[in-house]
Coordinates of C-alpha atoms and ligand atoms in Angstrom, one line a residue:
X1 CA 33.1 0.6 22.6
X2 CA 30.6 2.5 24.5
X3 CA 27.1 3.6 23.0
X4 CA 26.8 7.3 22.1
X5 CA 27.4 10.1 24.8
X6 CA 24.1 12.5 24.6
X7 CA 22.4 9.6 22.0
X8 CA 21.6 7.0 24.2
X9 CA 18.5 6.6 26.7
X10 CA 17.8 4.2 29.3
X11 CA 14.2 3.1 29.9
X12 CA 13.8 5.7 33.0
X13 CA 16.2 8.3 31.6
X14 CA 15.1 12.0 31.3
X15 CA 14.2 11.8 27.0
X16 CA 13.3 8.3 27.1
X17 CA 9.8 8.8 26.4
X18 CA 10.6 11.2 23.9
X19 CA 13.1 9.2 22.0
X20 CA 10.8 6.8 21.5
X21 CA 7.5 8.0 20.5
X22 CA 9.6 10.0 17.6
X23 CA 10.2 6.4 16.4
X24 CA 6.5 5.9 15.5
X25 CA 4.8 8.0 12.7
X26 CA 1.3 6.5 13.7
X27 CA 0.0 8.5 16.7
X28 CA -1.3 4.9 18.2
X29 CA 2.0 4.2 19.5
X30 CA 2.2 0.7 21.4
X31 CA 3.2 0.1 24.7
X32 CA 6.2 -1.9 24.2
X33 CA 8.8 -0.6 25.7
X34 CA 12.9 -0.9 24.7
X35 CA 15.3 -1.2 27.5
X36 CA 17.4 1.1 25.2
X37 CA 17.3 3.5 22.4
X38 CA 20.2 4.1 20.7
X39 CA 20.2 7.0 18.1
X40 CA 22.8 5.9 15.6
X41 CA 24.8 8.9 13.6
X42 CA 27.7 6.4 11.9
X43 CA 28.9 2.9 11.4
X44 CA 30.7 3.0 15.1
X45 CA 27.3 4.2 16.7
X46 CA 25.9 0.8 15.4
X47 CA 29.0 -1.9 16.3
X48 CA 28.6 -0.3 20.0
X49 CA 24.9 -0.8 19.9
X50 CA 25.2 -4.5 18.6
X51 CA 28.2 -5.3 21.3
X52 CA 25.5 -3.7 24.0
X53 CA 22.9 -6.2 22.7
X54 CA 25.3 -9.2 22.6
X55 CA 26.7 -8.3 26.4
X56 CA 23.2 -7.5 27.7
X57 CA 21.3 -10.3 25.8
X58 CA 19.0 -7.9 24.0
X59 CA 17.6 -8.4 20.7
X60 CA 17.6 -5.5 18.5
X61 CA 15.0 -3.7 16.4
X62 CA 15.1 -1.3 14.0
X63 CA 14.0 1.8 12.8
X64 CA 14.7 4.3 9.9
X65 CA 11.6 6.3 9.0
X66 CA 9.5 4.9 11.5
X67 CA 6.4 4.6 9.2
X68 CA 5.7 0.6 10.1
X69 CA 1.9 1.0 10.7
X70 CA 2.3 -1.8 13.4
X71 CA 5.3 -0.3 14.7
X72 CA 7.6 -3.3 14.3
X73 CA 10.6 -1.8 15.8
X74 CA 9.3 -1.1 19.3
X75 CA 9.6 -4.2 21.1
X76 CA 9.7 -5.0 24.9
X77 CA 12.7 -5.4 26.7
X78 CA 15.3 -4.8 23.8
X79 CA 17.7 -2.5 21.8
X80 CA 16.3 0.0 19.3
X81 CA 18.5 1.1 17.0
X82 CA 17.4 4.4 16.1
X83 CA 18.9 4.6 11.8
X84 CA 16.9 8.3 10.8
X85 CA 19.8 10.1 10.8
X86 CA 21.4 8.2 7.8
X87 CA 19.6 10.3 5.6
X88 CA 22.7 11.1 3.1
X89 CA 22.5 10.2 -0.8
X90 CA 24.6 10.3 -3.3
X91 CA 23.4 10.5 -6.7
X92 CA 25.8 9.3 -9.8
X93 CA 24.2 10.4 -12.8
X94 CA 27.1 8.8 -15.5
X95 CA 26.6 5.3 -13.5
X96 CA 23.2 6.2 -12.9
X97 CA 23.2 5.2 -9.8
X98 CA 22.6 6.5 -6.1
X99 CA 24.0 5.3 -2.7
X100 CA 21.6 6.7 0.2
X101 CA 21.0 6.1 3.6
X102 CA 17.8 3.8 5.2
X103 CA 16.7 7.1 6.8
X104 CA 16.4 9.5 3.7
X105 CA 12.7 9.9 2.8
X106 CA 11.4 8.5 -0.3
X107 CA 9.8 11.9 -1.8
X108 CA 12.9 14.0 -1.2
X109 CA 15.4 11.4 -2.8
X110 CA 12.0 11.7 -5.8
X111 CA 13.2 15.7 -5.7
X112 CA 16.7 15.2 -6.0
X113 CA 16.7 12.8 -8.6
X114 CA 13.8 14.7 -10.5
X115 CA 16.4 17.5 -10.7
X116 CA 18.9 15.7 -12.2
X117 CA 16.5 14.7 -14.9
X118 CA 16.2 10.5 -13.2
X119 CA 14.1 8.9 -11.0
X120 CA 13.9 5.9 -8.9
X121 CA 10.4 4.1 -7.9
X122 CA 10.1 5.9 -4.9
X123 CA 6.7 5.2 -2.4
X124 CA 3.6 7.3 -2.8
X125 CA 4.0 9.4 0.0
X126 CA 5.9 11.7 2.2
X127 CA 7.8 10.7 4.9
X128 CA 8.4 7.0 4.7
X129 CA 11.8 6.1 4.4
X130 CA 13.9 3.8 2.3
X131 CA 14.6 1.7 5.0
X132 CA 11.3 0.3 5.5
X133 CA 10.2 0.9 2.2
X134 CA 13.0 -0.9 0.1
X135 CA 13.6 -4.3 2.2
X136 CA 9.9 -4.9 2.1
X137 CA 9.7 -4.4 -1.5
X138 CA 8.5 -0.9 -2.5
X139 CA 5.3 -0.1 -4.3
X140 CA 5.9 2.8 -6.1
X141 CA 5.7 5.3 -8.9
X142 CA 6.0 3.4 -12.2
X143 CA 6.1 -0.3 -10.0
X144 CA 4.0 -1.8 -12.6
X145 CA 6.6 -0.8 -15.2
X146 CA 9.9 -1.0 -12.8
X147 CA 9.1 -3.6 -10.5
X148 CA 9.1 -3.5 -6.9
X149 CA 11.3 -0.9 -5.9
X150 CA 13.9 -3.6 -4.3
X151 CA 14.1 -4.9 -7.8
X152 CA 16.1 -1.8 -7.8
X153 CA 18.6 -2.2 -5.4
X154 CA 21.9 -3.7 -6.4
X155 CA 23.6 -3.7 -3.6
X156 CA 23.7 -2.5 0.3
X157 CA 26.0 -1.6 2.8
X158 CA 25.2 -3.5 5.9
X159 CA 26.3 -4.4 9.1
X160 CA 25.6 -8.2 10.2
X161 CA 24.9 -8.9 14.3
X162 CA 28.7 -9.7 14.6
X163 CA 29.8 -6.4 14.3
X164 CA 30.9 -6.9 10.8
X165 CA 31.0 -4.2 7.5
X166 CA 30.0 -5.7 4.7
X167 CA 28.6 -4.9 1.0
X168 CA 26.4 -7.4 -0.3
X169 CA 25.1 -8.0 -4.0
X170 CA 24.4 -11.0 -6.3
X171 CA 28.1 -12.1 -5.9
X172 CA 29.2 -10.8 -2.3
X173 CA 26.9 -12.7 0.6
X174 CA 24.3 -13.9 -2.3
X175 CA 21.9 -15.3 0.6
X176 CA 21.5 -12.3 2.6
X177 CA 21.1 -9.8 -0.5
X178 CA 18.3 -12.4 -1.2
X179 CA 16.8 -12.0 2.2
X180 CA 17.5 -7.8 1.7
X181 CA 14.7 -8.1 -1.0
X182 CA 11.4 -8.5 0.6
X183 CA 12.7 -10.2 3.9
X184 CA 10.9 -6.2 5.1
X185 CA 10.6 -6.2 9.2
X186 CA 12.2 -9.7 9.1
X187 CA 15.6 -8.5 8.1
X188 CA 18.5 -9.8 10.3
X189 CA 21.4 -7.2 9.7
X190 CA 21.4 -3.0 9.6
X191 CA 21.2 -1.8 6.3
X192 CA 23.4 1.6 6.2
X193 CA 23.5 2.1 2.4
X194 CA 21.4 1.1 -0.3
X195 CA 22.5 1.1 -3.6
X196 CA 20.4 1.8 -6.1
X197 CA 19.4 1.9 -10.1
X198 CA 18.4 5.0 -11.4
X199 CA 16.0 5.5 -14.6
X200 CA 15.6 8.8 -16.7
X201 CA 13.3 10.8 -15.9
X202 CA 10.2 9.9 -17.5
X203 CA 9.0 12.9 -19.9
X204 CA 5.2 13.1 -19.0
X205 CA 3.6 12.2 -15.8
X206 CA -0.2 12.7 -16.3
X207 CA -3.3 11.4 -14.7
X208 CA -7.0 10.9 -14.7
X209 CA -9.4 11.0 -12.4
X210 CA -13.1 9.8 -12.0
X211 CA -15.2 8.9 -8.8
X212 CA -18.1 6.9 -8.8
X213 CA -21.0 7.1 -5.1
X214 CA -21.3 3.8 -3.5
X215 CA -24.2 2.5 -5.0
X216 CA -21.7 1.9 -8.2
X217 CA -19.9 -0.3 -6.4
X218 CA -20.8 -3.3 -8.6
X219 CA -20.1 -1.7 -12.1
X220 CA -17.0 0.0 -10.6
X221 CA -15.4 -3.3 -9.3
X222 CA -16.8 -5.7 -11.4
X223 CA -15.5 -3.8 -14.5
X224 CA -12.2 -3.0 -12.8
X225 CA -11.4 -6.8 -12.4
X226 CA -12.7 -7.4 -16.1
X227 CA -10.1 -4.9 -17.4
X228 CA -6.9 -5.4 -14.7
X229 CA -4.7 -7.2 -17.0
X230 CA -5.4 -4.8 -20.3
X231 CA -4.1 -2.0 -18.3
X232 CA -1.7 -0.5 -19.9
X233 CA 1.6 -0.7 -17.3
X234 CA 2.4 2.4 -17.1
X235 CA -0.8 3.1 -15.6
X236 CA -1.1 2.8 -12.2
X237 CA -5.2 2.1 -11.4
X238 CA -5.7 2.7 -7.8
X239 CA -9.5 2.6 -6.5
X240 CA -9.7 4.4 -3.2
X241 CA -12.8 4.1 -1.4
X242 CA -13.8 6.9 1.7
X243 CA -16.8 8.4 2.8
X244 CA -15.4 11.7 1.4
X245 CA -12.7 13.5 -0.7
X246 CA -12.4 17.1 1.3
X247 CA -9.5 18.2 -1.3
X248 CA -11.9 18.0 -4.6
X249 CA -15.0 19.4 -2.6
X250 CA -16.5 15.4 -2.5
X251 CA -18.2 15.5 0.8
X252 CA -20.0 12.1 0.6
X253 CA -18.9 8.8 -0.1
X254 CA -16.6 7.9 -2.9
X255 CA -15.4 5.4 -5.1
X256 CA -12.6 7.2 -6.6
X257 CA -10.3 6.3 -9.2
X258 CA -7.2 8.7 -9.6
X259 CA -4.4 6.6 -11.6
X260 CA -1.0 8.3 -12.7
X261 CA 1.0 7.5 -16.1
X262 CA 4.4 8.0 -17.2
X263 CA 4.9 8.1 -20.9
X264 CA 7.3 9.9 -23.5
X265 CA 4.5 12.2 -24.9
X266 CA 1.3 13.3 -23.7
X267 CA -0.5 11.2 -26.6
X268 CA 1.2 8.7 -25.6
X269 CA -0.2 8.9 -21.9
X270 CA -3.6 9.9 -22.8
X271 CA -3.9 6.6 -25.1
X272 CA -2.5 4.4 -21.9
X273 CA -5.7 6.2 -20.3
X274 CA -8.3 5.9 -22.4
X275 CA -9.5 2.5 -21.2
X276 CA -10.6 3.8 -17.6
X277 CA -13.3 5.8 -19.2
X278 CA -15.1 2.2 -20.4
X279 CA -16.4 2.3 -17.2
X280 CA -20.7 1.1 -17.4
X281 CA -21.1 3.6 -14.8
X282 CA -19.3 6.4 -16.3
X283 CA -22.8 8.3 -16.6
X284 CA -23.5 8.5 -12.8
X285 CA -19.6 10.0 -12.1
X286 CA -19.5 12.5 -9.5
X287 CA -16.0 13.5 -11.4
X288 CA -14.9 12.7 -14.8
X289 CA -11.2 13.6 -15.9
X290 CA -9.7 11.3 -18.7
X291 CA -6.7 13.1 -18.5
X292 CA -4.3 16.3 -17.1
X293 CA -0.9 16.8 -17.2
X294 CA 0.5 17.0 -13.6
X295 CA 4.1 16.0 -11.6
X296 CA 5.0 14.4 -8.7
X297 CA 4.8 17.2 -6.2
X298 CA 1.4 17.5 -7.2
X299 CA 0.5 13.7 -6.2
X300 CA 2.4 13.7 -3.0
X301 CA 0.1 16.6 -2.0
X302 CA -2.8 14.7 -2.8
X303 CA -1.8 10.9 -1.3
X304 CA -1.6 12.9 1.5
X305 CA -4.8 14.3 2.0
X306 CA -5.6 9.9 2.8
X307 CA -2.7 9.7 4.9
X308 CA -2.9 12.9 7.5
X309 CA -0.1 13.0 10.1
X310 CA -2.3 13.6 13.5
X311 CA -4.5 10.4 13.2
X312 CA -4.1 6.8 14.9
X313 CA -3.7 4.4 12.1
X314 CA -4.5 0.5 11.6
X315 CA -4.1 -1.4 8.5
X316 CA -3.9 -4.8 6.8
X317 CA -3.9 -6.3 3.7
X318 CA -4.2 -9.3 0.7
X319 CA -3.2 -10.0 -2.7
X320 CA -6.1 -11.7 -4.5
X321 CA -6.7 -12.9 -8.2
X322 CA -10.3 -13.9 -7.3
X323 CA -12.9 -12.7 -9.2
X324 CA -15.2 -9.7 -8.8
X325 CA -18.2 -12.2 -8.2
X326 CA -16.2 -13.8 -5.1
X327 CA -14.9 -10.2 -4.0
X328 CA -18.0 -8.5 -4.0
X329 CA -19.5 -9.7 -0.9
X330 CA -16.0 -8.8 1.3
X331 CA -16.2 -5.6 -0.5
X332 CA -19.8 -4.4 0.1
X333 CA -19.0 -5.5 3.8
X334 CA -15.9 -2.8 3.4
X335 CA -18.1 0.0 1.9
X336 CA -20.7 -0.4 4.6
X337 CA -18.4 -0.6 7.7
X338 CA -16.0 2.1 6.4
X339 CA -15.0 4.3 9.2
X340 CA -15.2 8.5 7.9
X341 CA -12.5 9.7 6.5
X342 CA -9.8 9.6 6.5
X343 CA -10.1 5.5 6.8
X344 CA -9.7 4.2 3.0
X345 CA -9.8 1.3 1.0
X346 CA -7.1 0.8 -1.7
X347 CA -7.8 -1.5 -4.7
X348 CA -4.6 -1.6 -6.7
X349 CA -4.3 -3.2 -9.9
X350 CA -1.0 -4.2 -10.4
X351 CA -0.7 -8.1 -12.2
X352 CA 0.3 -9.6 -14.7
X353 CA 3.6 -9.3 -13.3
X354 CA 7.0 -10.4 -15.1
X355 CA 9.1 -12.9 -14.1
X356 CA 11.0 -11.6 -11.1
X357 CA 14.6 -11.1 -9.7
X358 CA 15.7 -13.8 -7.3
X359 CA 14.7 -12.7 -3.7
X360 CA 12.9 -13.4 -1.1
X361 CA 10.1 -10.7 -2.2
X362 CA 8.2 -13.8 -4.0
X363 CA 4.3 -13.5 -3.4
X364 CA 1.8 -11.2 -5.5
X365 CA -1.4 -11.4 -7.8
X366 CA -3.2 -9.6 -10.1
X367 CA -5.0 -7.1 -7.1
X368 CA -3.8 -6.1 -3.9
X369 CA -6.6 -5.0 -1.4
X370 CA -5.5 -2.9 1.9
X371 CA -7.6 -1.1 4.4
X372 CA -6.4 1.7 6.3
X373 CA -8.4 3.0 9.6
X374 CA -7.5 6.5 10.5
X375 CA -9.0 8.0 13.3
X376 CA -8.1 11.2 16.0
X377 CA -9.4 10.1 19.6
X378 CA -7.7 7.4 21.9
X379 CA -11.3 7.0 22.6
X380 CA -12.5 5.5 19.3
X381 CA -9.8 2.6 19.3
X382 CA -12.1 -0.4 20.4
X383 CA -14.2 1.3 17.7
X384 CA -12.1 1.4 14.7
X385 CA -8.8 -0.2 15.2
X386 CA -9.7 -3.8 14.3
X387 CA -11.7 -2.7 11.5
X388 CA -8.7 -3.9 8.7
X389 CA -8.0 -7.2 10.2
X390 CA -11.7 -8.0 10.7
X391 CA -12.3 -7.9 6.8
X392 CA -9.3 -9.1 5.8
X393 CA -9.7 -12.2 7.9
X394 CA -13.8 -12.1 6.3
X395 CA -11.9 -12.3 3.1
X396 CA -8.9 -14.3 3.8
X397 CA -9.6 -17.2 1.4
X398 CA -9.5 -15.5 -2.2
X399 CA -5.9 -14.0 -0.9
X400 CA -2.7 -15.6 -1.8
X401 CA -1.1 -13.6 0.4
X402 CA -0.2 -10.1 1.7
X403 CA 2.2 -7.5 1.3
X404 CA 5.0 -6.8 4.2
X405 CA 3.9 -2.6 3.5
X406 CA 1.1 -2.9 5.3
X407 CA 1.9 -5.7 7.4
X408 CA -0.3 -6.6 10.4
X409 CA 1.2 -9.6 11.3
X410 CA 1.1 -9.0 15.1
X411 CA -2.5 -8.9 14.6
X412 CA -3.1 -12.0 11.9
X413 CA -0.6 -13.8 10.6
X414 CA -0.5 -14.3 6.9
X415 CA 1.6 -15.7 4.4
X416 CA 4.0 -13.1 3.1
X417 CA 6.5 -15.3 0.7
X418 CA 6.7 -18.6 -1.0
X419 CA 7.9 -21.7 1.5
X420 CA 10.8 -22.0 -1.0
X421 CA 11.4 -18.4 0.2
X422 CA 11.0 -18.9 4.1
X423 CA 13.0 -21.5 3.7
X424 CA 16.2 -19.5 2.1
X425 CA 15.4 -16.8 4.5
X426 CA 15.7 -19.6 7.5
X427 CA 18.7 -20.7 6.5
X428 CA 20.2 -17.3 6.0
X429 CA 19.1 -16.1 9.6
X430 CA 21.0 -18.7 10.9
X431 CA 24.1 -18.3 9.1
X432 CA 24.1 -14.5 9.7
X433 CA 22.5 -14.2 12.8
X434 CA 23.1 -17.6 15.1
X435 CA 21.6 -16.0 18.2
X436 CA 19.1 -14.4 16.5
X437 CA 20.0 -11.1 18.1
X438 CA 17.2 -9.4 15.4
X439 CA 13.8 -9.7 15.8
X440 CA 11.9 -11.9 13.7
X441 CA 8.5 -10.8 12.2
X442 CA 6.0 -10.2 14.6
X443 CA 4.1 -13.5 13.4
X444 CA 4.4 -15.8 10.8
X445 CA 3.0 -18.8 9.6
Ligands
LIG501 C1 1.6 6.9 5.3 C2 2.2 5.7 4.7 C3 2.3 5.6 3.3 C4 2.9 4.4 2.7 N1 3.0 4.3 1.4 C5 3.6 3.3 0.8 C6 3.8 3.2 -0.6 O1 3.4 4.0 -1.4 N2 4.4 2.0 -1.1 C7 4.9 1.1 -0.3 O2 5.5 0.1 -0.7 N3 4.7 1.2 1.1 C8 4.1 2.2 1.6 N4 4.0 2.3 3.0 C9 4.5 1.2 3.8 C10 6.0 1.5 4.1 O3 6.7 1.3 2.9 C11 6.5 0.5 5.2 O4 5.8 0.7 6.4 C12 8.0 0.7 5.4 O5 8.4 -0.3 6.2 C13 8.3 2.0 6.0 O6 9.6 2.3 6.0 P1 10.2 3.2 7.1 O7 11.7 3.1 7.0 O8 9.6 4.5 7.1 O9 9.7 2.4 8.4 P2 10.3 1.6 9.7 O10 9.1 1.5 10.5 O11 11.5 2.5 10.2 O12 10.8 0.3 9.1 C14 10.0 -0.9 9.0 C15 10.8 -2.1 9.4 O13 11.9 -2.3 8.5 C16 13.0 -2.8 9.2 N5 14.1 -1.8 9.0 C17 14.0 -0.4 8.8 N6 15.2 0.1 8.6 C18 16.1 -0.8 8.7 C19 17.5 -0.8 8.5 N7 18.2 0.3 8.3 N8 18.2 -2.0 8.6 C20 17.5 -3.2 8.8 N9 16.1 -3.2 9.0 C21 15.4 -2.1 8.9 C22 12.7 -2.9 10.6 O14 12.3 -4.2 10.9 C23 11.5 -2.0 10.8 O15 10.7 -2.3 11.8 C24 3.4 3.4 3.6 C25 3.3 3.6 5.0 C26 2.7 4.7 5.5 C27 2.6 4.8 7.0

């Protein structure tokens, strides 16, 4: 079978270049170059691509929204499978459930369901893709209510490095719908289909909103770690720090705590609220809104305004159930290297969690800490792209791990699931992949 007339570039060819610097969202996009890129439209595109790989001796990589801050799928000297295209879905609102391809983006499959009055816990922003997004885990609207969004997934349509179809659930391939759960850039088959639950529509999605300056970084922290676990679930309390907040006319430096809720009524929701207002430093708030009825649309707009598409990006990450006094000292160190915007630091509370699903997805705590460099000029790299790993690393002993989302593993290993889970996912790889014609995380430890 040969690879795909028109869809198919040689390091060397005319388009190559092009081909792959559409792979990477992050304008920082590494030198590792793919001997091929293969831009796969249906299953046949990616049996030729995997036979190319065996009879060349390439490894593979994959890509499906590209938004992989570290870029996982460009490697040297390999195959990139190029899965964007599989953006179909198919929404089944008696079974309430949708079958959708790795390459349609999380906030348009959000729309679609949102029409037909359901929803799915789709990421925060525009542009990522399920791909990425679901084998990872998926931290989404309503997680803290509905899991990780891969709790979500009941099934996948995938296609393992021999060439074979298969659909894989809790009773078809058990071990590698195990590793399809939070095995993230480690995966070792294509995922063409995920299958997913679907959840009515939740009848109110409000907010509120407060930012603190700097110099309230004690009260602000301390108190948020005092009050993590009381949080009602369906309130998601993210603290973003920056040195400004150009959409609500914040031009200095902000703590700033804008949390969604979903609920049945709007009394409902502003109750689930009320306890972010207990803040000690409510007083010396640059903002103050306990609560506003808003919708997703209007949050996508807004995430954005951290996440803006022409910057070079750097990130890493740790889950932590330290206490504020042992966090404060890696988090002053954060405030007073911040980079301008739009660099951020994200506090998300998100524990106690529930018992989980079986699958590999099997480390988090009650906080997840990430830092997020964003910068314009190729120039300003030495200056800003180490600035996540550096603190991390500072604060590396109060995590129990990180999260694959905003992996960095190229850049310092960390530990991303239980051993028990390493282990299952070992022994999967080499059922399903003897040659281990995927590649393997970009470092583990
Ligand atoms: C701006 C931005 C916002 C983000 N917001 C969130 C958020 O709100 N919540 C959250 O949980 N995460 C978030 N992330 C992290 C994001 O979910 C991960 O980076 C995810 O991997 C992106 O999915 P993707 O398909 O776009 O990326 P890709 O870079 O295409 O995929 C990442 C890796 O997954 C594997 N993979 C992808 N597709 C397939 C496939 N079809 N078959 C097999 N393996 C595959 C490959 O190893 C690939 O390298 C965000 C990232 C960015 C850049």
């Amino acid at each position: 079978m040969a690879l795909p007339e028109g869809r198919h570039f040689v390091r060397g060819d005319d388009g190559y270049e092009d081909a792959r610097r559409s792979t990477v969202w992050n304008q920082r996009v590494p030198d590792r170059y793919p001997a091929v890129i293969v831009q796969a439209l249906d299953d046949d595109d990616i049996v030729a691509a995997l036979a190319y790989a065996k009879a060349n001796d390439l490894q593979v990589g994959i890509r499906s929204g590209g938004h992989s801050w570290a870029a996982n799928h460009l490697r040297d000297g390999g195959l990139l499978l190029d899965m964007h295209g599989f953006d179909q879905a198919r929404i089944d609102k008696d079974k309430m459930v949708a079958v959708a391809g790795p390459g349609k983006g999380g906030s348009i499959l959000a729309a679609e369901l949102d029409a037909e009055g359901l929803f799915f816990p789709a990421g925060h922003c525009k542009g990522v893709c399920i791909g990425g997004y679901l084998l990872q885990g998926g931290y989404g609207w309503n997680s803290r209510v509905l899991g990780p969004a891969c709790e979500s997934v009941i099934g996948l349509d995938v296609i393992t490095a021999d060439g074979e179809k298969r659909y894989i659930d809790a009773d078809n391939h058990p071990d590698l719908y195990y590793a399809a759960r939070g095995a993230g850039p480690g995966f070792f088959a294509v995922v063409t289909a995920f299958h997913l639950k679907l959840y009515a529509k939740p009848a109110i999605c409000g907010m509120s909103f407060y930012a603190y300056p700097f110099e309230c970084a004690d009260e602000v922290f301390t108190w948020a770690r005092e009050i993590s676990a009381d949080v009602d679930r369906r309130v998601e309390l993210q603290i973003v720090a920056t040195r400004s907040v150009p959409d609500v006319g914040i031009d200095g430096p902000a703590i700033v705590l804008a949390s969604p809720v979903f609920a049945d009524d709007e009394k409902e929701a502003e109750k689930a609220l009320a306890l972010l207002g207990t803040c000690p430093a409510i007083d010396k708030a640059l903002a103050k809104v306990p609560y506003a009825p808003t919708d997703l649309p209007t949050w996508y707009t807004a995430v954005m305004g951290n996440y803006l598409e022409d910057h070079r990006y750097s990130a890493d990450n740790m889950w932590t159930s330290a206490s504020a006094a042992d966090l404060m000292p890696g988090i002053h160190r954060i405030l007073q290297t911040l980079p301008p915007h739009p660099a951020h630091f994200l506090w998300l509370n998100w524990g106690p969690s529930p018992a989980r699903a079986d699958m590999a997805y099997s480390v988090e705590a009650e906080i997840y800490l990430a830092l997020y460099g964003g910068w314009m000029d190729e120039g300003d790299d030495e200056k800003y792209a180490d600035w996540p790993r550096a603190n991390m690393a500072e604060m590396a002993h109060l995590a129990t791990g990180i999260q694959l989302a905003d992996e960095n593993l190229g850049q310092r290993p960390a530990k991303f699931a239980t051993d028990e889970a390493m282990a299952r996912l070992d022994k999967a790889r080499a059922a399903y992949d003897p040659d281990g014609r995927f590649y393997p995380w970009m470092g583990r430890v």
